[in-house]
Coordinates of C-alpha atoms in Angstrom, one line a residue:
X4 CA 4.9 -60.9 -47.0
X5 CA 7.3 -62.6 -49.3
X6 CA 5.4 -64.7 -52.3
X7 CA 2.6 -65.4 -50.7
X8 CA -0.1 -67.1 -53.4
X9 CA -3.2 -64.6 -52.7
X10 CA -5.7 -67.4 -52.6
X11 CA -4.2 -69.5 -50.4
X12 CA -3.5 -65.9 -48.3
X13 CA -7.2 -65.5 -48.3
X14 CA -7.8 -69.2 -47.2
X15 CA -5.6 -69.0 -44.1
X16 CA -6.6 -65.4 -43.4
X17 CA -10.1 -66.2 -43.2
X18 CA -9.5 -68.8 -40.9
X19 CA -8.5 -65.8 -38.7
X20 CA -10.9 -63.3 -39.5
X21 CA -13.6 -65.3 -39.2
X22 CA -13.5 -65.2 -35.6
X23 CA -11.8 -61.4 -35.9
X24 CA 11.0 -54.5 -9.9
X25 CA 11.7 -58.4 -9.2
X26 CA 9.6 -60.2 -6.4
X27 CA 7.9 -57.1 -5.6
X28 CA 5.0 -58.3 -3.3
X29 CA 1.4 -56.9 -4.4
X30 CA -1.2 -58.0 -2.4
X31 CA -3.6 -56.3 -4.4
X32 CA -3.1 -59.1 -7.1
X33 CA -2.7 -62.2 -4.1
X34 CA -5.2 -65.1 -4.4
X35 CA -7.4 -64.0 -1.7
X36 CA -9.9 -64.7 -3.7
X37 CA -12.6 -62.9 -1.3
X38 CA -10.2 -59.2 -2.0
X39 CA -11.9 -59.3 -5.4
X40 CA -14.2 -56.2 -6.3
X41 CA -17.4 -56.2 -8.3
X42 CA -16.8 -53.3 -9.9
X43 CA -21.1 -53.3 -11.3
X44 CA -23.8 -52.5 -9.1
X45 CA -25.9 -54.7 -10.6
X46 CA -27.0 -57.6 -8.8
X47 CA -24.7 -60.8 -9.6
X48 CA -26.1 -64.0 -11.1
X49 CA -23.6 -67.0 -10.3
X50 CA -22.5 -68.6 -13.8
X51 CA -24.7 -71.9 -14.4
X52 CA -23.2 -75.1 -13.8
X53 CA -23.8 -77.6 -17.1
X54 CA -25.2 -80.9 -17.3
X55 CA -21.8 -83.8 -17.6
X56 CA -21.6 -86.6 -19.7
X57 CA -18.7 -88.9 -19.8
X58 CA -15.9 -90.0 -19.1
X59 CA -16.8 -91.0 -23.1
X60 CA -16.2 -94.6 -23.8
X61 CA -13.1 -95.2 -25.3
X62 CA -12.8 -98.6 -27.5
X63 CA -10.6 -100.1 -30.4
X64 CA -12.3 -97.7 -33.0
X65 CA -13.3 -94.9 -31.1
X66 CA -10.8 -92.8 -29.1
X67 CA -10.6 -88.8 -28.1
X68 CA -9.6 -86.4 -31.1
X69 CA -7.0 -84.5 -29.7
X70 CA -3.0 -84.4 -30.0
X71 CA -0.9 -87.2 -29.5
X72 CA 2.6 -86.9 -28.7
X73 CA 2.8 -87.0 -24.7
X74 CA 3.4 -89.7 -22.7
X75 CA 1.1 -88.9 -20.0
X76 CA 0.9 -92.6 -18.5
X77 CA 4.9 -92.0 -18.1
X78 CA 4.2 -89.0 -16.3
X79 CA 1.4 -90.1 -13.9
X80 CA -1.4 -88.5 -15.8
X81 CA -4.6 -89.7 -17.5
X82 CA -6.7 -88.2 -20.2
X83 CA -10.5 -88.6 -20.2
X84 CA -13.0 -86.9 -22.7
X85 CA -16.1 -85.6 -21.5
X86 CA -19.5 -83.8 -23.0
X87 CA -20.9 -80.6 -20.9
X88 CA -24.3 -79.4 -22.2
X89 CA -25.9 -76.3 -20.6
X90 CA -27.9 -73.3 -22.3
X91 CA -26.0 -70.0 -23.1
X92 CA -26.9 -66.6 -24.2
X93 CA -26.1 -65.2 -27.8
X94 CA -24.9 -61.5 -27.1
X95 CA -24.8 -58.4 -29.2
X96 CA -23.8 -54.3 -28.7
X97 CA -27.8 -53.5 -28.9
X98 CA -30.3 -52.2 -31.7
X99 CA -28.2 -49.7 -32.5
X100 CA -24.7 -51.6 -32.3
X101 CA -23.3 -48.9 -30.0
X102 CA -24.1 -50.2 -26.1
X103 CA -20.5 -50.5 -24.3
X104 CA -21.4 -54.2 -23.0
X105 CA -23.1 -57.2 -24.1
X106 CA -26.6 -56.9 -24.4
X107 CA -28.5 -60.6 -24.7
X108 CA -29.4 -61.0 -28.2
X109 CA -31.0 -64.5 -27.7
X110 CA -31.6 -66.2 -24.3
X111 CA -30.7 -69.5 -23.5
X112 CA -29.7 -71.4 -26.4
X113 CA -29.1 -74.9 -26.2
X114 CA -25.4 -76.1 -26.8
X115 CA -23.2 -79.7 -26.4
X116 CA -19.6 -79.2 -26.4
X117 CA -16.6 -81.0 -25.1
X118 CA -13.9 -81.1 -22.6
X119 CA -10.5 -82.9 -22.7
X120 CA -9.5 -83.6 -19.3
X121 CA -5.6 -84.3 -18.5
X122 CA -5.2 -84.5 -14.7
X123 CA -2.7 -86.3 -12.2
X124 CA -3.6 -90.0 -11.4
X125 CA -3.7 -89.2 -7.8
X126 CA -5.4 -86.2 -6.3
X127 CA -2.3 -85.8 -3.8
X128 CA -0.3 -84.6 -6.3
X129 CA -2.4 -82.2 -7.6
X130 CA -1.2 -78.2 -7.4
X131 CA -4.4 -77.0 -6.8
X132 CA -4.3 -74.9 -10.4
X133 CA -6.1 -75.8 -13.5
X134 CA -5.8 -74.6 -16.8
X135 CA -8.6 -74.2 -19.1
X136 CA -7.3 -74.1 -22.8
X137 CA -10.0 -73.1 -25.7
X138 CA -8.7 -75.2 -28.5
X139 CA -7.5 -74.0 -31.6
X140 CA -10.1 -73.7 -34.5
X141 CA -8.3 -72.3 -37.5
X142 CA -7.4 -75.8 -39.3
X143 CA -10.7 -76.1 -39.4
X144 CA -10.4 -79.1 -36.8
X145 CA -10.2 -79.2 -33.3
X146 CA -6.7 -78.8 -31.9
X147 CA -4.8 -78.1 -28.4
X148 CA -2.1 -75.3 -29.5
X149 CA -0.8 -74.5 -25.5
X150 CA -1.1 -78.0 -24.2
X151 CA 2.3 -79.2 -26.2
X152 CA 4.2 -75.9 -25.5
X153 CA 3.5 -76.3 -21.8
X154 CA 2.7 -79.6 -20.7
X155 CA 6.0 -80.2 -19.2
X156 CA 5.2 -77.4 -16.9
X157 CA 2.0 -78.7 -16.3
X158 CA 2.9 -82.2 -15.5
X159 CA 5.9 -81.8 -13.5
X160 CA 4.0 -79.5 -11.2
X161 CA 0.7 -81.3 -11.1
X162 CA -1.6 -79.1 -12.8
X163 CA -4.6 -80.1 -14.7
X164 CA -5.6 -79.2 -18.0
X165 CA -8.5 -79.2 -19.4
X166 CA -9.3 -78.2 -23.2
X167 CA -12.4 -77.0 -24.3
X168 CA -14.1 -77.0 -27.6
X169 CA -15.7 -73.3 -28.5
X170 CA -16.1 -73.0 -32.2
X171 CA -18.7 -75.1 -34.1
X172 CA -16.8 -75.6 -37.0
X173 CA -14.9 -77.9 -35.1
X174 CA -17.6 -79.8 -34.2
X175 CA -18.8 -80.0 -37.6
X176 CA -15.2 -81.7 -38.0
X177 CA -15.3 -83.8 -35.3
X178 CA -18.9 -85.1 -35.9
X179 CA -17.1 -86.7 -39.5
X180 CA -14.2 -87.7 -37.7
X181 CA -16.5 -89.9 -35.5
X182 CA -20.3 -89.5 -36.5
X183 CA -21.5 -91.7 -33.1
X184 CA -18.9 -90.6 -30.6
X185 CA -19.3 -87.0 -31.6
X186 CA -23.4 -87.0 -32.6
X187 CA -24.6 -85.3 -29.6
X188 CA -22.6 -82.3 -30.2
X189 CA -24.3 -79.1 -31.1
X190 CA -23.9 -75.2 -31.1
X191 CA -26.8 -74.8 -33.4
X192 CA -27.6 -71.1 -33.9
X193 CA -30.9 -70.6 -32.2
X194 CA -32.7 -68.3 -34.6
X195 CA -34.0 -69.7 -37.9
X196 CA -31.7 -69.2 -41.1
X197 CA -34.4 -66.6 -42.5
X198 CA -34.2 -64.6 -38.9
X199 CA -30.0 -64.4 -39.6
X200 CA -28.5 -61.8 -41.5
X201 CA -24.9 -63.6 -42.3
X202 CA -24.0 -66.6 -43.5
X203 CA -25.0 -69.2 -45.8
X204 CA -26.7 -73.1 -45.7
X205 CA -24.9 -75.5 -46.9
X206 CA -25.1 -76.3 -50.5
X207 CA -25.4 -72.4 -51.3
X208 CA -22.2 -70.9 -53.6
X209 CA -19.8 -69.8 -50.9
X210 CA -20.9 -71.8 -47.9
X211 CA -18.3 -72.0 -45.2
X212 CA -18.6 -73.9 -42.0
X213 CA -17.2 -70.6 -40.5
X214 CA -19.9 -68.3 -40.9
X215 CA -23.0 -71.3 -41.3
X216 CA -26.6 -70.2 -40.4
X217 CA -26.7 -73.7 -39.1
X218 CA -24.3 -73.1 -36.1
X219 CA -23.5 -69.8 -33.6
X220 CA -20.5 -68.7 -32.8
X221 CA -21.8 -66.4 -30.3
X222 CA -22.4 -69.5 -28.0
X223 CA -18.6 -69.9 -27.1
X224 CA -18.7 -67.0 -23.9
X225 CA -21.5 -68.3 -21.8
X226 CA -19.5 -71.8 -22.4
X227 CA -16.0 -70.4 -21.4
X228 CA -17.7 -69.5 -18.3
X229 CA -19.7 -72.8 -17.5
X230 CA -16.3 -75.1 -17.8
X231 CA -14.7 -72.7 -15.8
X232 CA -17.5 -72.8 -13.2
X233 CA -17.9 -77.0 -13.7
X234 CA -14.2 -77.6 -13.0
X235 CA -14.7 -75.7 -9.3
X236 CA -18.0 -77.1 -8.3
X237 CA -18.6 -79.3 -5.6
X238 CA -21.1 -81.8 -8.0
X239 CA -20.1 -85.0 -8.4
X240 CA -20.5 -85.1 -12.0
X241 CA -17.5 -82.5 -12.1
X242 CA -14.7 -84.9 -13.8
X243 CA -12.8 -82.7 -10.9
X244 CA -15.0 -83.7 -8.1
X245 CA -12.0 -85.6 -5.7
X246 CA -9.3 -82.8 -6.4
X247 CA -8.8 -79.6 -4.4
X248 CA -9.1 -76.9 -7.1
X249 CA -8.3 -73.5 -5.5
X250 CA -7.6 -71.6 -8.9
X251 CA -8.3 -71.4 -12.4
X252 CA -6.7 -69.7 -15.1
X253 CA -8.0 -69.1 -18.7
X254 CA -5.5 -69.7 -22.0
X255 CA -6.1 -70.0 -25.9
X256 CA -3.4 -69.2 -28.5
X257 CA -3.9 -67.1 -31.9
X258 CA -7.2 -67.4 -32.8
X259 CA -8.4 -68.7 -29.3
X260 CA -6.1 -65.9 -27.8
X261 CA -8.6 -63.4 -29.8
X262 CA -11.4 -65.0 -28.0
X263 CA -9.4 -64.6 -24.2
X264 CA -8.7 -61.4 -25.1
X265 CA -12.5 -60.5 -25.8
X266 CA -13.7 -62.9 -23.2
X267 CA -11.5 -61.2 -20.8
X268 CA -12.3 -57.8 -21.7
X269 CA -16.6 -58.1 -21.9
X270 CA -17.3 -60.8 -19.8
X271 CA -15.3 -62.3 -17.3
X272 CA -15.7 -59.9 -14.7
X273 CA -19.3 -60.3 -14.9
X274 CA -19.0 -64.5 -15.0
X275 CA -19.2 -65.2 -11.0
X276 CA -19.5 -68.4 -9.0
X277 CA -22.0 -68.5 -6.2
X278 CA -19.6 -66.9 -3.8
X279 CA -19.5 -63.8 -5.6
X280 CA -15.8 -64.6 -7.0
X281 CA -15.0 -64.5 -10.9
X282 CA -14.7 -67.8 -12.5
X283 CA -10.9 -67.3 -13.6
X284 CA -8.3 -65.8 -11.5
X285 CA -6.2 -65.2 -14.7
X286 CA -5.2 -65.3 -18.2
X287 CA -2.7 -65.5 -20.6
X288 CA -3.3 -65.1 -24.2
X289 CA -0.3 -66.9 -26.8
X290 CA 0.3 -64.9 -29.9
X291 CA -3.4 -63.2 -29.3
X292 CA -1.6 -60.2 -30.8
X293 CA -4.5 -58.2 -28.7
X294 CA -7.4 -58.4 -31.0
X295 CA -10.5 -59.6 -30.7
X296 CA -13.3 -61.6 -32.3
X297 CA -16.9 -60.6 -33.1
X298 CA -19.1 -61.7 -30.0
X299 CA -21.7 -62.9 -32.2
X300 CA -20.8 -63.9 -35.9
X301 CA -23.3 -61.3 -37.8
X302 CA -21.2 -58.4 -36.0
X303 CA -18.1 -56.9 -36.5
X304 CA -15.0 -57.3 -34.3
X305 CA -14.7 -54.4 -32.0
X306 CA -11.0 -52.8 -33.4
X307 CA -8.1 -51.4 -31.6
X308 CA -9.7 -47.8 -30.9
X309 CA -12.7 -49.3 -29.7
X310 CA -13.6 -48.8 -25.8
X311 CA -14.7 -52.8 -26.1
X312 CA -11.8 -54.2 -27.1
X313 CA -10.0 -52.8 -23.6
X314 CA -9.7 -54.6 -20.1
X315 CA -11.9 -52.9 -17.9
X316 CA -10.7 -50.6 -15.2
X317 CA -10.6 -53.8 -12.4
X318 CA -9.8 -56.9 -14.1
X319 CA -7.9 -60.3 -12.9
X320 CA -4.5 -60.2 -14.2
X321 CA -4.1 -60.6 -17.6
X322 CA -0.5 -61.4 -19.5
X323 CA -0.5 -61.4 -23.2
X324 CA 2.6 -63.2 -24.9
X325 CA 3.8 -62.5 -28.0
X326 CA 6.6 -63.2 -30.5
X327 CA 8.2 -61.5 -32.9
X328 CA 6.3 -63.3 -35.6
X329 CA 3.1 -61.6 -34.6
X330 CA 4.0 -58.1 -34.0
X331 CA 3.3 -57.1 -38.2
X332 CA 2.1 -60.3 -39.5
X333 CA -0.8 -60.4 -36.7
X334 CA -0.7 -56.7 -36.7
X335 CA -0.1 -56.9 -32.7
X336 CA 1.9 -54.0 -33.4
X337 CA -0.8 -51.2 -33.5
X338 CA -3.2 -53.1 -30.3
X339 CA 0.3 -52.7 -28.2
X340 CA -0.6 -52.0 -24.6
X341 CA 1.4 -50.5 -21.9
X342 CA 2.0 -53.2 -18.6
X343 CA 0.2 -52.0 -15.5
X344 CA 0.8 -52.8 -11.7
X345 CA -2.1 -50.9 -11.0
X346 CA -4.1 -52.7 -7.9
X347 CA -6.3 -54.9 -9.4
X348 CA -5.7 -53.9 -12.6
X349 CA -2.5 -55.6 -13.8
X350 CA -1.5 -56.4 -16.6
X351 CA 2.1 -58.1 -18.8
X352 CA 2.9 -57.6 -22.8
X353 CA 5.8 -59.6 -23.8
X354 CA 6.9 -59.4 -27.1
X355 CA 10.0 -62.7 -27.6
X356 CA 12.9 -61.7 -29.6
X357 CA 13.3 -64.1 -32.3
X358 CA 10.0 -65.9 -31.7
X359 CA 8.1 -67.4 -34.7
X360 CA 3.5 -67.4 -34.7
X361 CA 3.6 -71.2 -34.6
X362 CA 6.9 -73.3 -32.8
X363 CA 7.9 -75.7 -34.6
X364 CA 7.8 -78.2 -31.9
X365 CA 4.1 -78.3 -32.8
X366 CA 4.6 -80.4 -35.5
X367 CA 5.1 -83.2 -33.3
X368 CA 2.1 -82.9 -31.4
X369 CA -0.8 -83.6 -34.0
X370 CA -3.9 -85.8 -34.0
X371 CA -3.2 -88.8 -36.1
X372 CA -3.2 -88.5 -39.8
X373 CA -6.2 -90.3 -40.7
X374 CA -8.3 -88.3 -38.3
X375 CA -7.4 -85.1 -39.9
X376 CA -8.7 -87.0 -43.6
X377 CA -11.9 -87.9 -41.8
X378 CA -12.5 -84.4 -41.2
X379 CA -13.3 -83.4 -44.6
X380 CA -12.0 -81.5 -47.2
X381 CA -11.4 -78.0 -45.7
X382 CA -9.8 -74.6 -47.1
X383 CA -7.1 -74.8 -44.6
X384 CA -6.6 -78.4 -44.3
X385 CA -2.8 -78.5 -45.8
X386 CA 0.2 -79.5 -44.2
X387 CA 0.3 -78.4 -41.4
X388 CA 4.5 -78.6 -41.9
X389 CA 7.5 -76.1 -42.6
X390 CA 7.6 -75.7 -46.6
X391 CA 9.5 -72.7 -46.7
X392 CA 12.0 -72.0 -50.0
X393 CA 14.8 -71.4 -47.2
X394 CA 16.3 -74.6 -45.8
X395 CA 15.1 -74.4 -42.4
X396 CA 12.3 -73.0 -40.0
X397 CA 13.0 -71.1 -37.3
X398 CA 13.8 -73.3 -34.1
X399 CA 14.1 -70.8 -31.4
X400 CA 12.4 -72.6 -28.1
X401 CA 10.0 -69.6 -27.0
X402 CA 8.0 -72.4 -25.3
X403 CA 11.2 -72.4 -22.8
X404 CA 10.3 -68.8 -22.3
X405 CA 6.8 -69.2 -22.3
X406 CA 6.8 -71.9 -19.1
X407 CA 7.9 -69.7 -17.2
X408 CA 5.4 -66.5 -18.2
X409 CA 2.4 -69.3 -17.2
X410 CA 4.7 -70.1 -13.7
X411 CA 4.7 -66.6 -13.2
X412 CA 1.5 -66.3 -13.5
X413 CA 0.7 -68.3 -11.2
X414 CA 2.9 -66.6 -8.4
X415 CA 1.5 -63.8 -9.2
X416 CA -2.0 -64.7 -8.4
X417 CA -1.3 -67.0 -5.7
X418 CA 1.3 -65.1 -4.0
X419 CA 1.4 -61.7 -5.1
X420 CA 4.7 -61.8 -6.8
X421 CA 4.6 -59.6 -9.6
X422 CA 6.1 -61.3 -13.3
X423 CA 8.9 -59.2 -14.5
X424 CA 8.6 -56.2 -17.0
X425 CA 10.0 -56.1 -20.4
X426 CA 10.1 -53.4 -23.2
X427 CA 8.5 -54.7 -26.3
X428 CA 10.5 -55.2 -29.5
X429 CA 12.3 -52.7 -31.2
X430 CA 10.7 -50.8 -34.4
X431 CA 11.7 -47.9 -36.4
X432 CA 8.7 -46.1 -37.6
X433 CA 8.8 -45.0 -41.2
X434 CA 11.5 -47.1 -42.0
X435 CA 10.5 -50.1 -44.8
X436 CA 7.0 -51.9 -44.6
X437 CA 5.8 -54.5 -43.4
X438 CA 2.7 -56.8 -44.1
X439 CA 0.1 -58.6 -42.0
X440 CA -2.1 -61.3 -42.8
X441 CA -5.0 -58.8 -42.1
X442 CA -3.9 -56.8 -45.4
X443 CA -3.0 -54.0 -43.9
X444 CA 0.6 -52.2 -44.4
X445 CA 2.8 -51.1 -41.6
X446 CA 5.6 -48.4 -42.7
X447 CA 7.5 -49.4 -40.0
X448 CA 10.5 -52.3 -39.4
X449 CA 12.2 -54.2 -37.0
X450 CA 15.4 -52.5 -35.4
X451 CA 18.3 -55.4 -35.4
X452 CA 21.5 -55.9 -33.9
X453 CA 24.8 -57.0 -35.9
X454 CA 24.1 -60.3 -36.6
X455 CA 20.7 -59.6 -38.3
X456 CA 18.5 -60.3 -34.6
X457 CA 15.9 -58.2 -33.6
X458 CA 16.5 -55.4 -30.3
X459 CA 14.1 -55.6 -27.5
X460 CA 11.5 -57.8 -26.2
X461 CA 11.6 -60.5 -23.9
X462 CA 15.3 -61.6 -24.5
X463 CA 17.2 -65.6 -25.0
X464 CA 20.5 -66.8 -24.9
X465 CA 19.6 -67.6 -29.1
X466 CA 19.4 -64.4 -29.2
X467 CA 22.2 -62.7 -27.0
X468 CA 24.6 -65.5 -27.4
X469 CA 24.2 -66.6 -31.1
X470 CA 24.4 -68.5 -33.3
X471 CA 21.8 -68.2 -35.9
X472 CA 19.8 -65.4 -37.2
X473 CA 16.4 -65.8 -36.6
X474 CA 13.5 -65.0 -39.0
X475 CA 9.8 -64.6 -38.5
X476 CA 8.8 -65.3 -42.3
X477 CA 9.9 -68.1 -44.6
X478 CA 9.5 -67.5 -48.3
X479 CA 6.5 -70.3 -49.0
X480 CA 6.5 -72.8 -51.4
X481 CA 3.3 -73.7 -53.0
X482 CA 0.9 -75.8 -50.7
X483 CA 2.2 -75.0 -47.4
X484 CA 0.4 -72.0 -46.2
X485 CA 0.9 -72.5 -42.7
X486 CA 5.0 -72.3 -43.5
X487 CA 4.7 -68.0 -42.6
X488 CA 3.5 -69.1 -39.0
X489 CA 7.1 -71.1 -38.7
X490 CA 9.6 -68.3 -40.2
X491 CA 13.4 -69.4 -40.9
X492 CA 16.6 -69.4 -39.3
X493 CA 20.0 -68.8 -41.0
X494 CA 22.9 -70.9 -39.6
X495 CA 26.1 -69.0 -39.3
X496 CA 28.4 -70.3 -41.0
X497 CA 32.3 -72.0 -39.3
X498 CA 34.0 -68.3 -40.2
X499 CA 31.4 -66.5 -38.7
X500 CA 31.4 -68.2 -35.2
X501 CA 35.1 -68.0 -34.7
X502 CA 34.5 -64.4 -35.5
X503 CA 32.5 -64.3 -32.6
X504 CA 33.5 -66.9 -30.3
X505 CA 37.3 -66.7 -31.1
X506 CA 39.8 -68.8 -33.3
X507 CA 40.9 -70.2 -29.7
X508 CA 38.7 -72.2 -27.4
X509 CA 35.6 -71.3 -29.2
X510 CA 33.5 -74.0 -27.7
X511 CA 34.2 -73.0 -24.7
X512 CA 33.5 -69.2 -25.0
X513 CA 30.2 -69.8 -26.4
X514 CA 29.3 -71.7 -23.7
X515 CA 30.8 -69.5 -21.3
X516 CA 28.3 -66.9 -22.6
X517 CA 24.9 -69.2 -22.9
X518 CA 25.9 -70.1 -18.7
X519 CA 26.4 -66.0 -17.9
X520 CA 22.6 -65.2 -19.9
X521 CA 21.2 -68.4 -18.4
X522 CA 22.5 -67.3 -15.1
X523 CA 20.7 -63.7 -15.3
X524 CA 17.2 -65.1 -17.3
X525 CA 16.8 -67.0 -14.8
X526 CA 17.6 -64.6 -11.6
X527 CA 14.7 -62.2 -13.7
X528 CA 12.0 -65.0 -13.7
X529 CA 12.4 -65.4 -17.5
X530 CA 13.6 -69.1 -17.6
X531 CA 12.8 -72.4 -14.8
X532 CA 15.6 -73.9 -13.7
X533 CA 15.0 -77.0 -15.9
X534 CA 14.6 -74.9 -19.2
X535 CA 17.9 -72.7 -18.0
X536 CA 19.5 -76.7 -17.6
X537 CA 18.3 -77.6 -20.5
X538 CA 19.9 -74.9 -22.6
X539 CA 23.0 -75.2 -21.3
X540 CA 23.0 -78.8 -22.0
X541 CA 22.1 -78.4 -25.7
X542 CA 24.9 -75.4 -25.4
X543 CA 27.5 -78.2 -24.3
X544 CA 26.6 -80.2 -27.1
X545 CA 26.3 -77.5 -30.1
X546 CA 29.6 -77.7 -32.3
X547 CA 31.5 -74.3 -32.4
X548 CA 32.8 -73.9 -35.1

């Protein structure tokens, strides 16, 4: 990485650690829900259903913590906050740390947590498919990561989305962001500080609300599975009671994309409704980078060679996005995983060219400003803003890419269409190094084409038709540790885009060429026809030279 400070490395790292052919018809993968194998012997328990609280009050001084940004009134939509209590097991690997599934460590611990339901006004215009997002943690306060890159997918189809909140941390934030509204909340660690053998109280030299004897993080799998469950049931305390929910899909991005990819690989077969069916049909995990988090916070995280850390042989499908930015920096490169069509078994890496860790739309979708000071002086609460030395973040759009991996998805699921393959990013081994956040060294770089973009991966017309090079670092500038997860983009200069485009008519060339990649990302599945618009639109308008 490229001047770094190392304690602000540490801070941000330990924010991570800490929880460390087209249209091809498979009916294996349809949404025949009943098609789906048990693949244990064991008799099957249907997932509980929790206890509902809500919708929450929401008055002059006391309103949901979440992101702002979205005009969801404009779009039909509402947004209603909710409390789900229930009990959940705290798992481990066994006495001996070696079993090759959960083993209950600690039954049915108590928990409170919360749900952030965004849902159509009316229940006609609902798709049928919700989306349970586990909110972002890493800040150190709770935050929707998936909801802003997607929502205009979400609402224009009629999706719902519900975001759930599965690290206590947060809720150690949220409980001084609003001490009534947030009071009942609680994933208190079951056993008593002297029966722990991690972590501190606070008040001891190196406390951090990460790794607290007061709180478990272990709580968070039985809860993935009890929202999932809730939002499906026919109880009139679900906040989905009056919709038709015929599928549910599971999401989380970076550090909450560890905990799909370790939910989805231990557990989720095993989480069942009453009919025998697995809670979530699917799952996508956003710059997950395919590692996982410990399942309880006084174990280890289960590494790349490790048995646990992989799908099991029959699985719902799982698709795991992501970007350039993540392949060395989140080490993504050594947990790569080949795709698989296998029946009931399959499975998507994409790997965007040009992608950054953390889009820079999401700037503009943040909880206000003096929530965030409410919620206490944290490690990683900074700017959470591009403050790289270079003049600019990187702007490439994936979240026009990434619409349509959660579309396809969907198809897949529902109707058996299969999402389209792509070969991951180029990288010569043995050729430079590169860093991750992780501390470990790669002797390996990206392979790039003429204008300094990388080969491979999940292609863009700001990649194939440019006119920028795209970066997935930035050179940080004191008190902006966050500014790695945007990168930089380099602006080619007048000269350089009439080299390309021609000294004639280069307006028009260029957006000759953004129409003919448009044209053939969308044929593949890669873009929706209002991304592909919407590119050639901004094409149109972009000055060449």
């Amino acid at each position: 990485m490229r001047n770094f400070s190392k304690k602000r490395w540490l801070l941000v790292t330990a924010s991570l650690v800490l929880t460390t052919s087209l249209f091809t018809f498979d009916w294996a993968q349809a949404s025949t829900k009943s098609s789906k194998e048990d693949p244990s012997t064991k008799k099957v328990t249907s997932v509980a259903i929790p206890k509902v609280t809500g919708p929450i009050s929401v008055t002059e001084n006391s309103q949901p913590f979440t992101v702002g940004g979205t005009d969801l009134e404009g779009h039909g939509y509402r947004l209603d906050e909710y409390f789900v209590s229930g009990k959940a097991n705290v798992y481990d690997w066994g006495s001996d740390g070696k079993a090759l599934t959960p083993q209950v460590r600690t039954a049915n611990a108590p928990y409170t947590t919360r749900i952030v339901v965004r849902k159509p006004e009316n229940p006609k215009k609902f798709s049928g498919n919700v989306w349970v997002e586990l909110n972002n943690p890493s800040r150190g306060w709770d935050v929707e990561v998936q909801w802003p890159v997607v929502q205009e997918k979400v609402m224009r189809d009629g999706d719902i989305w519900v975001a759930v909140t599965v690290k206590p941390n947060v809720i150690a934030s949220l409980e001084r962001i609003d001490p009534k509204r947030y009071e009942p909340l609680s994933m208190a660690n079951p056993l008593k500080p002297e029966q722990q053998v991690c972590g501190k109280l606070p008040g001891e030299p190196g406390y951090d609300e990460n790794l607290s004897k007061l709180y478990e993080n272990g709580l968070a799998w039985d809860i993935i599975s009890q929202v999932g469950s809730l939002v499906q049931s026919k109880d009139k305390s679900n906040p989905l009671h009056n919709y038709k929910v015929k599928h549910v899909f599971g999401t989380g991005e970076s550090q909450t994309g560890f905990y799909i990819n370790t939910y989805a690989a231990n557990f989720a077969e095993d989480a069942k409704l009453s009919n025998g069916e697995t809670v979530y049909d699917g799952f996508v995990s956003a710059s997950g980078a395919g590692r996982t988090v410990p399942i309880n916070q006084c174990v280890a995280a289960t590494d790349e060679k490790d048995p646990r850390s992989k799908l099991p042989s029959k699985h719902v499908p799982f698709m795991r996005i992501d970007a350039q930015g993540d392949i060395f920096q989140l080490s993504s490169y050594k947990w790569r995983q080949a795709d698989s069509d296998t029946p009931g078994a399959g499975y998507r890496m994409y790997e965007i060219a040009g992608a950054v860790h953390g889009p820079a739309l999401i700037v503009n979708y943040q909880p206000p400003a003096e929530q965030i000071v409410k919620a206490g002086n944290l490690p990683t609460q900074v700017p959470y803003a591009y403050g790289g030395v270079e003049p600019k973040a990187n702007q490439l759009p994936r979240h026009y890419i990434e619409m349509a991996m959660y579309k396809n998805m969907e198809r897949w699921v529902i109707k058996g269409i299969r999402p389209p393959h792509a070969e991951p990013l180029k990288v010569q081994a043995g050729v430079g190094t590169s860093e991750s956040l992780f501390g470990e060294t790669f002797n390996a770089s990206f392979v790039k084409d003429q204008y300094g973009n990388v080969l491979g991966g999940v292609r863009s017309p700001h990649v194939d038709v440019p006119t920028a090079t795209y970066y997935e670092y930035a050179t940080l500038k004191e008190g902006y540790v966050y500014a790695w997860s945007f990168g930089h983009q380099e602006d080619f200069s007048s000269e350089k885009l009439q080299q390309i485009y021609g000294t004639v008519a280069p307006h028009q060339n260029y957006v000759k060429q953004v129409k003919a990649s448009v044209e053939k990302l969308q044929k593949e599945r890669w873009l929706e026809p209002e991304e592909a618009q919407k590119i050639i639109q901004q094409a149109e308008l972009t000055p060449i030279p």
